[in-house]
Amino acid sequence: MSDALVREQVPERQREDDRRHEQRREYLQSLRQHAETEHASYEQIHESHVWTGGDDDFFGRAALEYGLRFTSMQADWATWAIEQLDRRKSP
């Protein structure tokens, strides 16, 4: 393979790597955004409901708490994954 051909392929490979990195980053950002949107919705439910302490409230609150914790974890994980992805790209 000639040196000129190798030099042409390196930028092409770099562009392809950059494109893949950006696709992966956008996907992770969409996961984070979805989790943050869901979390805000659950927070709104939590703040707008009058919790009386009955059985229905207890189990409803337990399910809501699960959703709050799960979406918080999803958003935190996506943030971590984006940071790790970006570190892999840095020289």
Coordinates of N, CA, C and O in Angstrom, one line a residue:
M1 N 0.9 -1.2 0.0 CA 0.0 0.0 0.0 C 0.9 1.2 0.0 O 1.8 1.3 0.8
S2 N 0.6 2.2 -0.8 CA 1.4 3.4 -0.9 C 1.2 4.3 0.3 O 0.2 4.2 0.9
D3 N 2.2 5.1 0.5 CA 2.1 6.0 1.7 C 1.0 7.0 1.5 O 0.3 7.4 2.4
A4 N 0.7 7.5 0.2 CA -0.4 8.4 -0.1 C -1.7 7.8 0.3 O -2.6 8.4 0.9
L5 N -1.9 6.5 -0.1 CA -3.2 5.8 0.2 C -3.4 5.7 1.7 O -4.5 5.9 2.2
V6 N -2.3 5.4 2.4 CA -2.4 5.2 3.9 C -2.8 6.6 4.5 O -3.6 6.7 5.4
R7 N -2.2 7.7 4.0 CA -2.5 9.0 4.5 C -3.9 9.4 4.3 O -4.6 10.0 5.1
E8 N -4.5 9.0 3.1 CA -5.9 9.2 2.8 C -6.8 8.5 3.7 O -7.9 8.9 4.1
Q9 N -6.4 7.2 4.1 CA -7.3 6.4 4.9 C -7.3 6.8 6.3 O -8.3 6.6 7.0
V10 N -6.3 7.4 6.8 CA -6.2 7.8 8.2 C -7.3 8.8 8.5 O -8.1 8.6 9.5
P11 N -7.4 9.9 7.8 CA -8.4 10.9 8.1 C -9.8 10.3 7.9 O -10.7 10.6 8.6
E12 N -10.0 9.4 6.9 CA -11.3 8.7 6.7 C -11.6 7.9 7.9 O -12.8 7.9 8.3
R13 N -10.7 7.1 8.4 CA -11.0 6.3 9.6 C -11.3 7.2 10.8 O -12.1 6.9 11.6
Q14 N -10.5 8.3 10.9 CA -10.8 9.2 12.0 C -12.2 9.8 11.9 O -12.9 9.9 12.9
R15 N -12.6 10.2 10.7 CA -14.0 10.7 10.5 C -15.0 9.7 10.9 O -16.0 10.0 11.6
E16 N -14.8 8.4 10.5 CA -15.7 7.3 10.9 C -15.7 7.1 12.4 O -16.8 7.0 13.0
D17 N -14.6 7.1 13.0 CA -14.5 7.0 14.5 C -15.2 8.2 15.2 O -16.0 7.9 16.1
D18 N -15.0 9.4 14.7 CA -15.7 10.5 15.2 C -17.2 10.4 15.1 O -18.0 10.7 16.0
R19 N -17.7 9.9 13.9 CA -19.1 9.8 13.7 C -19.7 8.7 14.6 O -20.8 9.0 15.2
R20 N -19.0 7.6 14.8 CA -19.5 6.6 15.7 C -19.5 7.1 17.2 O -20.5 6.8 17.9
H21 N -18.5 7.8 17.6 CA -18.5 8.4 18.9 C -19.7 9.3 19.1 O -20.3 9.2 20.2
E22 N -19.9 10.1 18.2 CA -21.0 11.1 18.3 C -22.4 10.3 18.3 O -23.3 10.7 19.1
Q23 N -22.5 9.3 17.6 CA -23.8 8.5 17.6 C -24.0 7.9 19.0 O -25.1 7.9 19.6
R24 N -22.9 7.3 19.5 CA -23.0 6.7 20.9 C -23.3 7.7 21.9 O -24.1 7.5 22.8
R25 N -22.7 8.9 21.8 CA -22.9 10.0 22.8 C -24.3 10.5 22.7 O -25.0 10.7 23.7
E26 N -24.8 10.6 21.5 CA -26.2 11.1 21.3 C -27.2 10.1 21.9 O -28.2 10.5 22.5
Y27 N -26.9 8.8 21.7 CA -27.8 7.8 22.3 C -27.8 7.8 23.8 O -28.9 7.8 24.4
L28 N -26.6 7.9 24.4 CA -26.5 8.0 25.9 C -27.2 9.3 26.4 O -27.9 9.3 27.4
Q29 N -27.1 10.4 25.7 CA -27.7 11.6 26.1 C -29.2 11.5 26.0 O -30.0 12.0 26.8
S30 N -29.7 10.7 25.0 CA -31.2 10.5 24.9 C -31.7 9.7 26.1 O -32.8 9.9 26.6
L31 N -30.9 8.7 26.5 CA -31.3 7.9 27.7 C -31.3 8.8 28.9 O -32.3 8.7 29.7
R32 N -30.3 9.6 29.1 CA -30.3 10.5 30.2 C -31.5 11.5 30.2 O -32.2 11.7 31.2
Q33 N -31.8 12.0 29.1 CA -32.9 13.0 28.9 C -34.2 12.3 29.2 O -35.0 12.9 30.0
H34 N -34.4 11.1 28.8 CA -35.6 10.4 29.0 C -35.8 10.1 30.5 O -36.8 10.3 31.1
A35 N -34.7 9.7 31.2 CA -34.7 9.4 32.6 C -35.0 10.7 33.4 O -35.8 10.7 34.3
E36 N -34.4 11.8 33.0 CA -34.6 13.1 33.7 C -36.1 13.5 33.5 O -36.7 14.1 34.5
T37 N -36.6 13.3 32.3 CA -38.0 13.7 32.1 C -39.0 12.9 32.9 O -39.9 13.4 33.6
E38 N -38.7 11.6 33.0 CA -39.6 10.7 33.8 C -39.4 11.0 35.3 O -40.4 11.1 36.0
H39 N -38.2 11.3 35.7 CA -38.0 11.7 37.1 C -38.8 12.9 37.5 O -39.4 13.0 38.5
A40 N -38.7 13.9 36.6 CA -39.5 15.2 36.9 C -41.0 14.9 37.0 O -41.7 15.5 37.8
S41 N -41.5 14.0 36.1 CA -42.9 13.7 36.2 C -43.2 13.0 37.5 O -44.3 13.3 38.1
Y42 N -42.4 12.1 38.0 CA -42.6 11.4 39.2 C -42.5 12.4 40.4 O -43.3 12.3 41.4
E43 N -41.6 13.4 40.3 CA -41.5 14.4 41.4 C -42.8 15.2 41.4 O -43.2 15.6 42.5
Q44 N -43.3 15.6 40.3 CA -44.5 16.4 40.2 C -45.7 15.6 40.9 O -46.5 16.2 41.6
I45 N -45.8 14.3 40.6 CA -46.8 13.5 41.2 C -46.6 13.5 42.8 O -47.6 13.7 43.5
H46 N -45.4 13.3 43.2 CA -45.1 13.2 44.6 C -45.5 14.6 45.3 O -46.1 14.5 46.4
E47 N -45.2 15.7 44.7 CA -45.4 17.0 45.3 C -46.9 17.4 45.2 O -47.4 18.1 46.1
S48 N -47.6 16.9 44.3 CA -49.0 17.3 44.1 C -50.0 16.4 44.9 O -51.2 16.8 45.1
H49 N -49.6 15.3 45.3 CA -50.5 14.3 46.0 C -50.5 14.6 47.5 O -49.4 14.9 48.1
V50 N -51.7 14.5 48.1 CA -51.8 14.6 49.6 C -51.7 13.2 50.1 O -52.6 12.4 49.9
W51 N -50.6 12.9 50.8 CA -50.4 11.5 51.3 C -51.0 11.4 52.7 O -50.7 12.1 53.6
T52 N -52.0 10.5 52.8 CA -52.8 10.4 54.0 C -52.3 9.3 54.9 O -52.7 9.3 56.1
G53 N -51.5 8.4 54.4 CA -51.0 7.3 55.3 C -51.8 6.0 55.2 O -51.4 5.1 55.9
G54 N -52.8 6.0 54.4 CA -53.6 4.7 54.3 C -52.8 3.7 53.4 O -51.8 4.0 52.9
D55 N -53.4 2.5 53.3 CA -52.8 1.5 52.5 C -52.6 1.9 51.1 O -51.5 1.6 50.5
D56 N -53.6 2.5 50.5 CA -53.4 2.9 49.1 C -52.2 3.9 48.9 O -51.4 3.8 48.0
D57 N -52.2 4.8 49.8 CA -51.1 5.8 49.8 C -49.8 5.1 50.0 O -48.8 5.5 49.4
F58 N -49.7 4.2 51.0 CA -48.5 3.5 51.2 C -47.9 2.8 50.0 O -46.8 3.0 49.6
F59 N -48.7 2.0 49.4 CA -48.3 1.3 48.2 C -48.1 2.1 47.0 O -47.1 1.9 46.2
G60 N -48.9 3.2 46.9 CA -48.7 4.1 45.8 C -47.4 4.9 46.0 O -46.6 5.1 45.0
R61 N -47.1 5.3 47.2 CA -45.9 6.0 47.5 C -44.7 5.1 47.3 O -43.6 5.5 46.8
A62 N -44.8 3.8 47.7 CA -43.7 2.9 47.5 C -43.4 2.7 46.0 O -42.2 2.7 45.6
A63 N -44.4 2.6 45.2 CA -44.2 2.4 43.7 C -43.6 3.7 43.2 O -42.6 3.7 42.3
L64 N -44.0 4.8 43.6 CA -43.5 6.1 43.2 C -42.0 6.3 43.6 O -41.2 6.7 42.8
E65 N -41.7 5.9 44.8 CA -40.3 6.0 45.3 C -39.4 5.1 44.5 O -38.3 5.5 44.1
Y66 N -39.9 3.9 44.1 CA -39.1 3.0 43.2 C -38.8 3.8 41.9 O -37.7 3.8 41.4
G67 N -39.9 4.4 41.3 CA -39.7 5.1 40.1 C -38.7 6.3 40.2 O -37.8 6.5 39.3
L68 N -38.8 7.0 41.3 CA -37.9 8.1 41.5 C -36.4 7.6 41.7 O -35.5 8.2 41.1
R69 N -36.2 6.5 42.4 CA -34.9 6.0 42.6 C -34.3 5.4 41.3 O -33.1 5.6 41.0
F70 N -35.2 4.7 40.6 CA -34.8 4.1 39.3 C -34.4 5.1 38.3 O -33.3 5.0 37.6
T71 N -35.2 6.1 38.1 CA -34.9 7.1 37.1 C -33.7 8.0 37.5 O -32.9 8.4 36.6
S72 N -33.5 8.2 38.8 CA -32.3 8.9 39.2 C -31.0 8.1 38.9 O -30.0 8.6 38.4
M73 N -31.1 6.8 39.2 CA -30.0 5.9 38.8 C -29.7 5.9 37.3 O -28.6 5.9 36.9
Q74 N -30.8 5.8 36.5 CA -30.6 5.8 35.1 C -29.9 7.1 34.6 O -29.0 7.0 33.8
A75 N -30.3 8.2 35.1 CA -29.7 9.5 34.7 C -28.2 9.6 35.2 O -27.4 10.0 34.4
D76 N -28.0 9.1 36.4 CA -26.6 9.1 36.9 C -25.7 8.2 36.1 O -24.6 8.5 35.7
W77 N -26.2 7.0 35.7 CA -25.5 6.1 35.0 C -25.2 6.6 33.6 O -24.0 6.5 33.1
A78 N -26.2 7.2 32.9 CA -25.9 7.8 31.6 C -24.9 8.9 31.6 O -24.0 9.0 30.7
T79 N -24.9 9.7 32.7 CA -23.9 10.8 32.8 C -22.5 10.1 32.9 O -21.6 10.6 32.3
W80 N -22.4 9.1 33.8 CA -21.1 8.4 33.9 C -20.7 7.8 32.6 O -19.5 7.9 32.2
A81 N -21.6 7.2 31.9 CA -21.2 6.5 30.7 C -20.7 7.5 29.6 O -19.8 7.3 28.9
I82 N -21.4 8.7 29.6 CA -21.0 9.7 28.6 C -19.5 10.2 29.0 O -18.7 10.4 28.1
E83 N -19.3 10.4 30.3 CA -17.9 10.8 30.7 C -16.9 9.8 30.3 O -15.8 10.1 29.9
Q84 N -17.2 8.5 30.5 CA -16.3 7.4 30.2 C -16.1 7.3 28.7 O -14.9 7.2 28.2
L85 N -17.1 7.5 27.9 CA -17.0 7.5 26.5 C -16.1 8.7 26.0 O -15.2 8.4 25.2
D86 N -16.3 9.8 26.6 CA -15.5 11.0 26.2 C -14.0 10.8 26.6 O -13.1 11.2 25.9
R87 N -13.8 10.1 27.7 CA -12.4 9.8 28.1 C -11.7 8.9 27.1 O -10.5 9.0 26.9
R88 N -12.4 8.0 26.6 CA -11.9 7.0 25.6 C -11.4 7.8 24.4 O -10.5 7.4 23.7
K89 N -12.1 8.8 24.0 CA -11.8 9.6 22.8 C -10.6 10.5 23.0 O -9.9 10.8 22.1
S90 N -10.5 11.0 24.2 CA -9.3 11.9 24.5 C -8.0 11.2 24.4 O -7.9 10.1 24.8
P91 N -7.0 11.9 23.8 CA -5.7 11.3 23.6 C -5.0 11.1 25.0 O -5.2 11.7 25.9

